[in-house]
Every structure is written in structure tokens, then in C-alpha cells.
PDB file of C-alpha atoms in Angstrom:
ATOM      1  CA  UNK A  11       8.477  -5.533  -9.242  1.00 93.00           C
ATOM      2  CA  UNK A  12       8.873  -5.992  -5.315  1.00 98.00           C
ATOM      3  CA  UNK A  13      11.601  -3.790  -2.853  1.00 98.00           C
ATOM      4  CA  UNK A  14      14.157  -3.829  -0.141  1.00 98.00           C
ATOM      5  CA  UNK A  15      15.020  -0.855   1.147  1.00 99.00           C
ATOM      6  CA  UNK A  16      18.495  -1.177   3.194  1.00 99.00           C
ATOM      7  CA  UNK A  17      18.640   1.522   5.636  1.00 99.00           C
ATOM      8  CA  UNK A  18      22.401   1.829   7.469  1.00 98.00           C
ATOM      9  CA  UNK A  19      24.287   4.832   9.295  1.00 98.00           C
ATOM     10  CA  UNK A  20      26.830   6.167   6.992  1.00 96.00           C
ATOM     11  CA  UNK A  21      28.630   5.793   3.701  1.00 95.00           C
ATOM     12  CA  UNK A  22      30.240   2.531   3.159  1.00 95.00           C
ATOM     13  CA  UNK A  23      27.991   1.638   5.779  1.00 97.00           C
ATOM     14  CA  UNK A  24      25.181  -0.494   3.223  1.00 98.00           C
ATOM     15  CA  UNK A  25      28.442  -2.232   1.375  1.00 97.00           C
ATOM     16  CA  UNK A  26      30.552  -3.516   4.300  1.00 96.00           C
ATOM     17  CA  UNK A  27      27.634  -5.181   6.020  1.00 97.00           C
ATOM     18  CA  UNK A  28      24.728  -5.999   2.882  1.00 98.00           C
ATOM     19  CA  UNK A  29      25.799  -5.699   0.042  1.00 98.00           C
ATOM     20  CA  UNK A  30      25.768  -9.018  -0.835  1.00 98.00           C
ATOM     21  CA  UNK A  31      22.923  -9.711  -0.233  1.00 98.00           C
ATOM     22  CA  UNK A  32      21.331  -6.415  -2.383  1.00 98.00           C
ATOM     23  CA  UNK A  33      22.983  -7.852  -5.139  1.00 98.00           C
ATOM     24  CA  UNK A  34      21.332 -11.584  -4.512  1.00 98.00           C
ATOM     25  CA  UNK A  35      17.562 -10.362  -4.716  1.00 98.00           C
ATOM     26  CA  UNK A  36      18.449  -8.014  -7.881  1.00 98.00           C
ATOM     27  CA  UNK A  37      19.437 -10.394  -9.442  1.00 98.00           C
ATOM     28  CA  UNK A  38      16.454 -12.370  -7.793  1.00 97.00           C
ATOM     29  CA  UNK A  39      14.094  -9.290  -9.585  1.00 98.00           C
ATOM     30  CA  UNK A  40      14.278  -6.795  -6.573  1.00 98.00           C
ATOM     31  CA  UNK A  41      14.609  -3.282  -7.061  1.00 98.00           C
ATOM     32  CA  UNK A  42      16.943  -2.805  -4.473  1.00 98.00           C
ATOM     33  CA  UNK A  43      17.025   1.177  -2.499  1.00 98.00           C
ATOM     34  CA  UNK A  44      20.204   2.663  -0.658  1.00 98.00           C
ATOM     35  CA  UNK A  45      19.744   4.302   2.223  1.00 98.00           C
ATOM     36  CA  UNK A  46      22.254   5.924   4.765  1.00 98.00           C
ATOM     37  CA  UNK A  47      20.476   8.800   7.045  1.00 98.00           C
ATOM     38  CA  UNK A  48      24.343   9.770   7.822  1.00 98.00           C
ATOM     39  CA  UNK A  49      26.203  12.590   5.632  1.00 97.00           C
ATOM     40  CA  UNK A  50      29.384  11.430   6.924  1.00 95.00           C
ATOM     41  CA  UNK A  51      30.805  14.715   7.601  1.00 95.00           C
ATOM     42  CA  UNK A  52      33.266  13.020  10.757  1.00 91.00           C
ATOM     43  CA  UNK A  53      34.774  10.772   8.584  1.00 87.00           C
ATOM     44  CA  UNK A  54      38.499  12.060   7.258  1.00 85.00           C
ATOM     45  CA  UNK A  55      41.293  13.973   9.393  1.00 82.00           C
ATOM     46  CA  UNK A  56      42.082  16.127   6.894  1.00 86.00           C
ATOM     47  CA  UNK A  57      39.252  18.018   5.410  1.00 93.00           C
ATOM     48  CA  UNK A  58      36.222  20.099   7.176  1.00 96.00           C
ATOM     49  CA  UNK A  59      33.343  18.774   8.101  1.00 96.00           C
ATOM     50  CA  UNK A  60      31.585  20.787   4.649  1.00 97.00           C
ATOM     51  CA  UNK A  61      33.978  19.271   2.462  1.00 97.00           C
ATOM     52  CA  UNK A  62      33.849  15.383   3.340  1.00 95.00           C
ATOM     53  CA  UNK A  63      30.286  15.411   3.547  1.00 97.00           C
ATOM     54  CA  UNK A  64      30.287  16.713  -0.274  1.00 98.00           C
ATOM     55  CA  UNK A  65      32.794  14.005  -1.138  1.00 97.00           C
ATOM     56  CA  UNK A  66      31.354  11.277   1.095  1.00 97.00           C
ATOM     57  CA  UNK A  67      27.700  12.284  -0.696  1.00 98.00           C
ATOM     58  CA  UNK A  68      29.144  11.664  -4.282  1.00 98.00           C
ATOM     59  CA  UNK A  69      31.005   8.468  -3.240  1.00 98.00           C
ATOM     60  CA  UNK A  70      27.956   7.108  -2.554  1.00 98.00           C
ATOM     61  CA  UNK A  71      26.019   8.246  -5.005  1.00 98.00           C
ATOM     62  CA  UNK A  72      28.805   7.041  -7.126  1.00 98.00           C
ATOM     63  CA  UNK A  73      27.887   3.188  -4.984  1.00 98.00           C
ATOM     64  CA  UNK A  74      24.369   2.987  -5.202  1.00 98.00           C
ATOM     65  CA  UNK A  75      24.471   3.724  -9.027  1.00 98.00           C
ATOM     66  CA  UNK A  76      27.190   0.859  -9.412  1.00 98.00           C
ATOM     67  CA  UNK A  77      25.207  -1.304  -7.971  1.00 98.00           C
ATOM     68  CA  UNK A  78      22.153  -0.014  -9.857  1.00 98.00           C
ATOM     69  CA  UNK A  79      20.177   1.248  -6.496  1.00 98.00           C
ATOM     70  CA  UNK A  80      17.781   3.616  -6.156  1.00 98.00           C
ATOM     71  CA  UNK A  81      19.786   6.263  -4.126  1.00 98.00           C
ATOM     72  CA  UNK A  82      17.908   8.334  -1.264  1.00 98.00           C
ATOM     73  CA  UNK A  83      20.330  11.524   0.142  1.00 98.00           C
ATOM     74  CA  UNK A  84      20.790  11.131   3.764  1.00 98.00           C
ATOM     75  CA  UNK A  85      19.767  13.668   5.890  1.00 98.00           C
ATOM     76  CA  UNK A  86      21.556  14.234   9.735  1.00 98.00           C
ATOM     77  CA  UNK A  87      25.231  14.454  10.268  1.00 98.00           C
ATOM     78  CA  UNK A  88      27.198  11.778  11.818  1.00 96.00           C
ATOM     79  CA  UNK A  89      26.698  11.693  15.619  1.00 96.00           C
ATOM     80  CA  UNK A  90      23.417  13.334  15.443  1.00 97.00           C
ATOM     81  CA  UNK A  91      21.312  10.100  14.675  1.00 98.00           C
ATOM     82  CA  UNK A  92      19.131   9.989  17.777  1.00 98.00           C
ATOM     83  CA  UNK A  93      16.271   7.640  17.987  1.00 98.00           C
ATOM     84  CA  UNK A  94      13.758  10.974  18.557  1.00 98.00           C
ATOM     85  CA  UNK A  95      10.501  12.458  16.594  1.00 98.00           C
ATOM     86  CA  UNK A  96      12.037  14.766  13.812  1.00 98.00           C
ATOM     87  CA  UNK A  97      14.010  11.418  12.377  1.00 98.00           C
ATOM     88  CA  UNK A  98      11.680   9.156  12.894  1.00 98.00           C
ATOM     89  CA  UNK A  99       8.987  11.445  10.382  1.00 98.00           C
ATOM     90  CA  UNK A 100      11.712  12.051   7.942  1.00 98.00           C
ATOM     91  CA  UNK A 101      12.767   7.857   8.168  1.00 98.00           C
ATOM     92  CA  UNK A 102       8.628   6.330   7.912  1.00 98.00           C
ATOM     93  CA  UNK A 103       8.232   8.977   5.340  1.00 98.00           C
ATOM     94  CA  UNK A 104      10.826   7.206   3.224  1.00 98.00           C
ATOM     95  CA  UNK A 105      10.016   3.860   3.951  1.00 98.00           C
ATOM     96  CA  UNK A 106       6.418   4.335   2.912  1.00 98.00           C
ATOM     97  CA  UNK A 107       7.472   6.309  -0.591  1.00 98.00           C
ATOM     98  CA  UNK A 108       9.583   3.038  -1.354  1.00 98.00           C
ATOM     99  CA  UNK A 109       7.240   0.208   0.366  1.00 98.00           C
ATOM    100  CA  UNK A 110       9.526  -1.967   0.498  1.00 98.00           C
ATOM    101  CA  UNK A 111       8.180  -6.151   1.330  1.00 98.00           C
ATOM    102  CA  UNK A 112      12.211  -6.742   2.536  1.00 98.00           C
ATOM    103  CA  UNK A 113      13.981  -3.680   4.984  1.00 99.00           C
ATOM    104  CA  UNK A 114      17.512  -4.382   5.412  1.00 99.00           C
ATOM    105  CA  UNK A 115      19.177  -2.516   8.526  1.00 99.00           C
ATOM    106  CA  UNK A 116      21.223  -2.826  11.486  1.00 98.00           C
ATOM    107  CA  UNK A 117      22.052  -5.018  14.342  1.00 98.00           C
ATOM    108  CA  UNK A 118      19.664  -3.847  17.625  1.00 98.00           C
ATOM    109  CA  UNK A 119      23.454  -4.624  18.951  1.00 97.00           C
ATOM    110  CA  UNK A 120      26.417  -2.683  17.610  1.00 97.00           C
ATOM    111  CA  UNK A 121      29.751  -1.110  19.327  1.00 94.00           C
ATOM    112  CA  UNK A 122      28.364   1.998  18.095  1.00 94.00           C
ATOM    113  CA  UNK A 123      25.075   3.982  18.728  1.00 96.00           C
ATOM    114  CA  UNK A 124      24.423   6.015  15.167  1.00 97.00           C
ATOM    115  CA  UNK A 125      24.100   1.882  14.051  1.00 98.00           C
ATOM    116  CA  UNK A 126      21.771   1.038  17.126  1.00 98.00           C
ATOM    117  CA  UNK A 127      19.370   4.529  16.763  1.00 98.00           C
ATOM    118  CA  UNK A 128      19.902   3.398  13.189  1.00 98.00           C
ATOM    119  CA  UNK A 129      18.192   0.420  13.305  1.00 98.00           C
ATOM    120  CA  UNK A 130      16.006   2.073  16.264  1.00 98.00           C
ATOM    121  CA  UNK A 131      14.002   4.420  13.182  1.00 98.00           C
ATOM    122  CA  UNK A 132      14.485   1.723  11.387  1.00 98.00           C
ATOM    123  CA  UNK A 133      12.175  -0.565  12.902  1.00 98.00           C
ATOM    124  CA  UNK A 134       9.578   2.011  14.512  1.00 98.00           C
ATOM    125  CA  UNK A 135       9.158   3.726  10.537  1.00 98.00           C
ATOM    126  CA  UNK A 136       8.329   0.398   9.727  1.00 98.00           C
ATOM    127  CA  UNK A 137       6.052  -0.240  12.254  1.00 98.00           C
ATOM    128  CA  UNK A 138       4.411   3.375  11.938  1.00 98.00           C
ATOM    129  CA  UNK A 139       3.768   2.797   7.662  1.00 98.00           C
ATOM    130  CA  UNK A 140       0.388   1.534   8.239  1.00 96.00           C
ATOM    131  CA  UNK A 141      -0.854   4.353  10.804  1.00 97.00           C
ATOM    132  CA  UNK A 142      -3.037   7.041   8.976  1.00 97.00           C
ATOM    133  CA  UNK A 143      -2.642   9.098  11.951  1.00 98.00           C
ATOM    134  CA  UNK A 144       0.955   8.960  11.932  1.00 98.00           C
ATOM    135  CA  UNK A 145       1.904  11.973  10.923  1.00 98.00           C
ATOM    136  CA  UNK A 146       6.027  11.984   8.004  1.00 98.00           C
ATOM    137  CA  UNK A 147       7.946  14.147   6.622  1.00 98.00           C
ATOM    138  CA  UNK A 148       7.252  15.083   4.176  1.00 98.00           C
ATOM    139  CA  UNK A 149       3.643  13.865   3.694  1.00 98.00           C
ATOM    140  CA  UNK A 150       3.046  10.257   2.502  1.00 97.00           C
ATOM    141  CA  UNK A 151       0.095   8.585   2.925  1.00 97.00           C
ATOM    142  CA  UNK A 152       0.340   5.387   5.599  1.00 98.00           C
ATOM    143  CA  UNK A 153       0.917   1.522   3.144  1.00 97.00           C
ATOM    144  CA  UNK A 154      -0.936  -1.582   4.150  1.00 95.00           C
ATOM    145  CA  UNK A 155       1.390  -3.821   2.642  1.00 96.00           C
ATOM    146  CA  UNK A 156       3.200  -6.210   4.906  1.00 98.00           C
ATOM    147  CA  UNK A 157       7.254  -5.739   5.638  1.00 98.00           C
ATOM    148  CA  UNK A 158       9.624  -8.333   7.131  1.00 98.00           C
ATOM    149  CA  UNK A 159      12.793  -6.428   8.823  1.00 98.00           C
ATOM    150  CA  UNK A 160      15.677  -7.922   8.672  1.00 98.00           C
ATOM    151  CA  UNK A 161      18.781  -6.937  10.705  1.00 98.00           C
ATOM    152  CA  UNK A 162      22.500  -7.436   9.751  1.00 98.00           C
ATOM    153  CA  UNK A 163      25.617  -8.649  11.324  1.00 98.00           C
ATOM    154  CA  UNK A 164      26.970  -6.083  13.656  1.00 98.00           C
ATOM    155  CA  UNK A 165      30.142  -5.092  12.832  1.00 94.00           C
ATOM    156  CA  UNK A 166      33.441  -7.541  13.527  1.00 95.00           C
ATOM    157  CA  UNK A 167      29.804  -9.660  14.537  1.00 98.00           C
ATOM    158  CA  UNK A 168      30.334  -8.685  18.465  1.00 97.00           C
ATOM    159  CA  UNK A 169      27.779  -7.097  20.403  1.00 97.00           C
ATOM    160  CA  UNK A 170      29.413  -3.499  22.088  1.00 95.00           C
ATOM    161  CA  UNK A 171      30.685  -5.946  24.929  1.00 97.00           C
ATOM    162  CA  UNK A 172      32.752  -8.267  22.306  1.00 96.00           C
ATOM    163  CA  UNK A 173      30.279 -11.169  22.344  1.00 97.00           C
ATOM    164  CA  UNK A 174      30.172 -12.894  19.107  1.00 97.00           C
ATOM    165  CA  UNK A 175      26.623 -12.071  17.318  1.00 97.00           C
ATOM    166  CA  UNK A 176      25.283 -15.460  16.060  1.00 96.00           C
ATOM    167  CA  UNK A 177      23.608 -14.963  12.867  1.00 98.00           C
ATOM    168  CA  UNK A 178      19.948 -16.696  12.580  1.00 97.00           C
ATOM    169  CA  UNK A 179      20.377 -18.050   9.112  1.00 98.00           C
ATOM    170  CA  UNK A 180      23.579 -17.012   6.382  1.00 98.00           C
ATOM    171  CA  UNK A 181      23.674 -16.222   3.071  1.00 98.00           C
ATOM    172  CA  UNK A 182      26.280 -17.170   0.363  1.00 98.00           C
ATOM    173  CA  UNK A 183      28.228 -14.488  -1.308  1.00 98.00           C
ATOM    174  CA  UNK A 184      31.032 -16.107  -2.601  1.00 98.00           C
ATOM    175  CA  UNK A 185      29.486 -15.429  -6.168  1.00 97.00           C
ATOM    176  CA  UNK A 186      29.474 -11.310  -5.279  1.00 98.00           C
ATOM    177  CA  UNK A 187      32.341 -10.798  -3.344  1.00 98.00           C
ATOM    178  CA  UNK A 188      33.804  -8.928  -5.495  1.00 97.00           C
ATOM    179  CA  UNK A 189      31.110  -7.131  -6.735  1.00 98.00           C
ATOM    180  CA  UNK A 190      30.779  -6.341  -3.351  1.00 98.00           C
ATOM    181  CA  UNK A 191      34.829  -5.063  -3.004  1.00 96.00           C
ATOM    182  CA  UNK A 192      34.284  -2.802  -6.172  1.00 97.00           C
ATOM    183  CA  UNK A 193      31.127  -1.325  -4.647  1.00 98.00           C
ATOM    184  CA  UNK A 194      33.611  -0.443  -0.882  1.00 96.00           C
ATOM    185  CA  UNK A 195      36.210   0.937  -3.158  1.00 94.00           C
ATOM    186  CA  UNK A 196      34.004   3.965  -4.684  1.00 96.00           C
ATOM    187  CA  UNK A 197      34.536   5.591  -1.357  1.00 95.00           C
ATOM    188  CA  UNK A 198      38.266   6.862  -2.321  1.00 92.00           C
ATOM    189  CA  UNK A 199      38.436   8.907   1.126  1.00 92.00           C
ATOM    190  CA  UNK A 200      37.814   6.570   3.380  1.00 85.00           C
ATOM    191  CA  UNK A 201      39.629   3.810   1.847  1.00 80.00           C
ATOM    192  CA  UNK A 202      42.775   6.637   1.170  1.00 78.00           C
ATOM    193  CA  UNK A 203      42.523   7.639   6.070  1.00 73.00           C
ATOM    194  CA  UNK A 204      42.247   4.105   6.343  1.00 73.00           C
ATOM    195  CA  UNK A 205      45.245   3.175   4.271  1.00 71.00           C
ATOM    196  CA  UNK A 206      47.535   5.856   5.367  1.00 69.00           C
ATOM    197  CA  UNK A 207      46.735   4.783   9.302  1.00 63.00           C
ATOM    198  CA  UNK A 208      46.305   0.905   8.574  1.00 62.00           C
ATOM    199  CA  UNK A 209      48.454  -0.080   5.665  1.00 62.00           C
ATOM    200  CA  UNK A 210      47.420  -0.750   2.080  1.00 53.00           C
ATOM    201  CA  UNK A 211      44.020  -1.445   0.942  1.00 65.00           C
ATOM    202  CA  UNK A 212      43.536  -2.428   5.096  1.00 81.00           C
ATOM    203  CA  UNK A 213      40.008  -0.761   3.898  1.00 85.00           C
ATOM    204  CA  UNK A 214      38.603  -3.776   1.573  1.00 89.00           C
ATOM    205  CA  UNK A 215      40.704  -6.236   3.517  1.00 90.00           C
ATOM    206  CA  UNK A 216      38.537  -5.933   6.247  1.00 91.00           C
ATOM    207  CA  UNK A 217      35.535  -6.220   4.783  1.00 94.00           C
ATOM    208  CA  UNK A 218      36.379  -9.937   3.645  1.00 96.00           C
ATOM    209  CA  UNK A 219      37.959 -10.900   6.675  1.00 96.00           C
ATOM    210  CA  UNK A 220      34.861 -10.467   7.947  1.00 97.00           C
ATOM    211  CA  UNK A 221      32.624 -12.372   5.617  1.00 98.00           C
ATOM    212  CA  UNK A 222      35.189 -15.319   5.650  1.00 98.00           C
ATOM    213  CA  UNK A 223      34.629 -15.077   9.266  1.00 98.00           C
ATOM    214  CA  UNK A 224      31.443 -15.068   8.339  1.00 98.00           C
ATOM    215  CA  UNK A 225      31.437 -17.943   6.599  1.00 98.00           C
ATOM    216  CA  UNK A 226      33.450 -19.977   9.174  1.00 97.00           C
ATOM    217  CA  UNK A 227      30.496 -19.580  11.557  1.00 97.00           C
ATOM    218  CA  UNK A 228      28.473 -20.999   8.979  1.00 97.00           C
ATOM    219  CA  UNK A 229      30.112 -23.833   8.753  1.00 96.00           C
ATOM    220  CA  UNK A 230      29.825 -24.170   4.957  1.00 96.00           C
ATOM    221  CA  UNK A 231      30.189 -21.002   3.033  1.00 97.00           C
ATOM    222  CA  UNK A 232      33.836 -19.475   2.077  1.00 98.00           C
ATOM    223  CA  UNK A 233      32.184 -16.153   2.481  1.00 98.00           C
ATOM    224  CA  UNK A 234      28.805 -14.974   3.632  1.00 98.00           C
ATOM    225  CA  UNK A 235      26.628 -12.314   5.519  1.00 98.00           C
ATOM    226  CA  UNK A 236      24.960 -13.250   8.392  1.00 98.00           C
ATOM    227  CA  UNK A 237      20.865 -12.436   9.422  1.00 98.00           C
ATOM    228  CA  UNK A 238      18.387 -12.038  12.027  1.00 98.00           C
ATOM    229  CA  UNK A 239      14.545 -11.734  10.942  1.00 98.00           C
ATOM    230  CA  UNK A 240      12.703  -9.422  13.115  1.00 98.00           C
ATOM    231  CA  UNK A 241       9.740 -10.759  15.226  1.00 98.00           C
ATOM    232  CA  UNK A 242       6.913 -10.481  13.074  1.00 98.00           C
ATOM    233  CA  UNK A 243       4.361  -8.895  15.346  1.00 97.00           C
ATOM    234  CA  UNK A 244       3.275  -5.849  13.393  1.00 95.00           C
ATOM    235  CA  UNK A 245       5.222  -5.819  10.289  1.00 98.00           C
ATOM    236  CA  UNK A 246       3.707  -8.958   8.675  1.00 98.00           C
ATOM    237  CA  UNK A 247       2.023 -12.653   9.300  1.00 97.00           C
ATOM    238  CA  UNK A 248       4.822 -15.154  10.792  1.00 97.00           C
ATOM    239  CA  UNK A 249       5.199 -16.772   7.623  1.00 97.00           C
ATOM    240  CA  UNK A 250       6.100 -13.995   5.486  1.00 98.00           C
ATOM    241  CA  UNK A 251       9.882 -14.003   4.969  1.00 98.00           C
ATOM    242  CA  UNK A 252      10.975 -13.299   1.430  1.00 98.00           C
ATOM    243  CA  UNK A 253      14.159 -13.254   1.593  1.00 98.00           C
ATOM    244  CA  UNK A 254      14.681 -17.129   2.769  1.00 96.00           C
ATOM    245  CA  UNK A 255      12.148 -17.822   0.067  1.00 96.00           C
ATOM    246  CA  UNK A 256      13.624 -15.418  -2.564  1.00 97.00           C
ATOM    247  CA  UNK A 257      17.612 -16.726  -1.700  1.00 97.00           C
ATOM    248  CA  UNK A 258      16.913 -20.624  -0.598  1.00 95.00           C
ATOM    249  CA  UNK A 259      19.423 -22.270  -2.217  1.00 94.00           C
ATOM    250  CA  UNK A 260      22.116 -19.742  -1.044  1.00 96.00           C
ATOM    251  CA  UNK A 261      20.734 -19.671   2.836  1.00 96.00           C
ATOM    252  CA  UNK A 262      22.074 -21.838   5.807  1.00 93.00           C
ATOM    253  CA  UNK A 263      20.349 -21.476   8.956  1.00 93.00           C
ATOM    254  CA  UNK A 264      21.997 -21.478  11.950  1.00 89.00           C
ATOM    255  CA  UNK A 265      22.324 -24.363  13.933  1.00 72.00           C
TER     256      UNK A 265
END
């Protein structure tokens, strides 16, 4: 069974940015894997860091189970996602263990450095998967299978300077939108926090609005997720494009 690994920064990032594509790949026969690097320990105004991290771990495992995804536990705290040797060795070990042919991760441009650093770690981990002299933690043999890396849209579809980021291609997620909503709703602590500060169901409505905006960018789909493919060099052959090949009936190229 082919595998897809989603690597994001925090609990709920996968749900906001990638889950629709994951569901569609799953329907096409992929085993889906779910990894948030950080534990969500800063995601509360009422609980201490240890308590909210435990709550968010439970929510993330519930969300992954709802999706039928293989869950990989977080490896650091919020605001401790740095592009440095020890974290890269851990991310690279997971990439080798999963050996995905598709890796989904954050945009290289985003409003938050936890997101952009996660992107850098995921890309470097994928690049190092086939280097036997690169030591990972825990140790795992290198793998030579090709891997294609795809970048999701940044949150609110804009970079850190507010400039619109246009996807390379759009995935129609209309048929799985409500599954995305249900998966996101498993993160009850975050929904409650934002409902209190921003209004009832703002958490779920924001996700719908982001997918609707991406759909409008496509000019065709009502709801969409946008993707850009990382340059193939060091990862796979130029023609190896499994996401678009798998979901070709639900994809529209930009422009």
C-alpha cells in the first residue's frame, strides 16, 4: 500500500490545510500518516502548559483515529520548532520509517515561524532519507524510494508580508469538506477557546471560509485545497508526481 505522510507544526494544522487531500488519497488506496511536530502546549489561556499539552495530545489522537490515520506523537513544545540538528534527526527517522511516496507539509512562506521551520525540517528530512551516513534518531536504515514533496497553502493563503500565495494546482475537496469539519471538531479545546473569543463556531467556519477562498481562486471549485510541488531534484524523477496522478480527476492546474 502506498503511503502519504503529513507533517505539520501544531495539532489542527493538518485539519485546516491538508485533511481534504489526505481523505481523497486514502480513498485512492493510500495509507495516511499524521505527524504534528509540536505538542500544542501554548494553545490555551486557561490551562497550564502540561495540562493543555495532554488535552491536545488526546484530541490529536482522536482526530487521527477518526481519519483512519497512523498517528505519530509530537517531538517538541510549541515555539521550540527550530531548524537544528537534533530535531532534524528525529524527523528524518520518522520519514525513513514511514517511507512515504508523498510528503505533505507547510508552505515555505507563512505568518508563523513554527510553520516555516516545520517546512524546512520536513524537506531536509525527505532529502536525507537516502543518505546512509546521515545518522537519525532513533536509528533507522536509509531508504532509496522516490518521494514527492508538496507544500500546502499558508494559513489565510498569504505570506508573512500579506501577499497572496497562488497554488500550482487545486484539489476539489467538496465531497470531503464535512469530514474535514468533523475531524477539526475533535480539537474541542481550540474550538472552545476561539468560540469564547471570536464567536460560536468561528473555528469551524474559518476552515470552511479558507477552503471557499481557495475554491474561488481556482475559478471552478466551491471548496479547494491548494498545493505547490517542491522541485524534484534530490527527491525523485521529474515525472514522478503521485499526488496529481492519483487525484487527477479532482485537480485543476492554476493558470
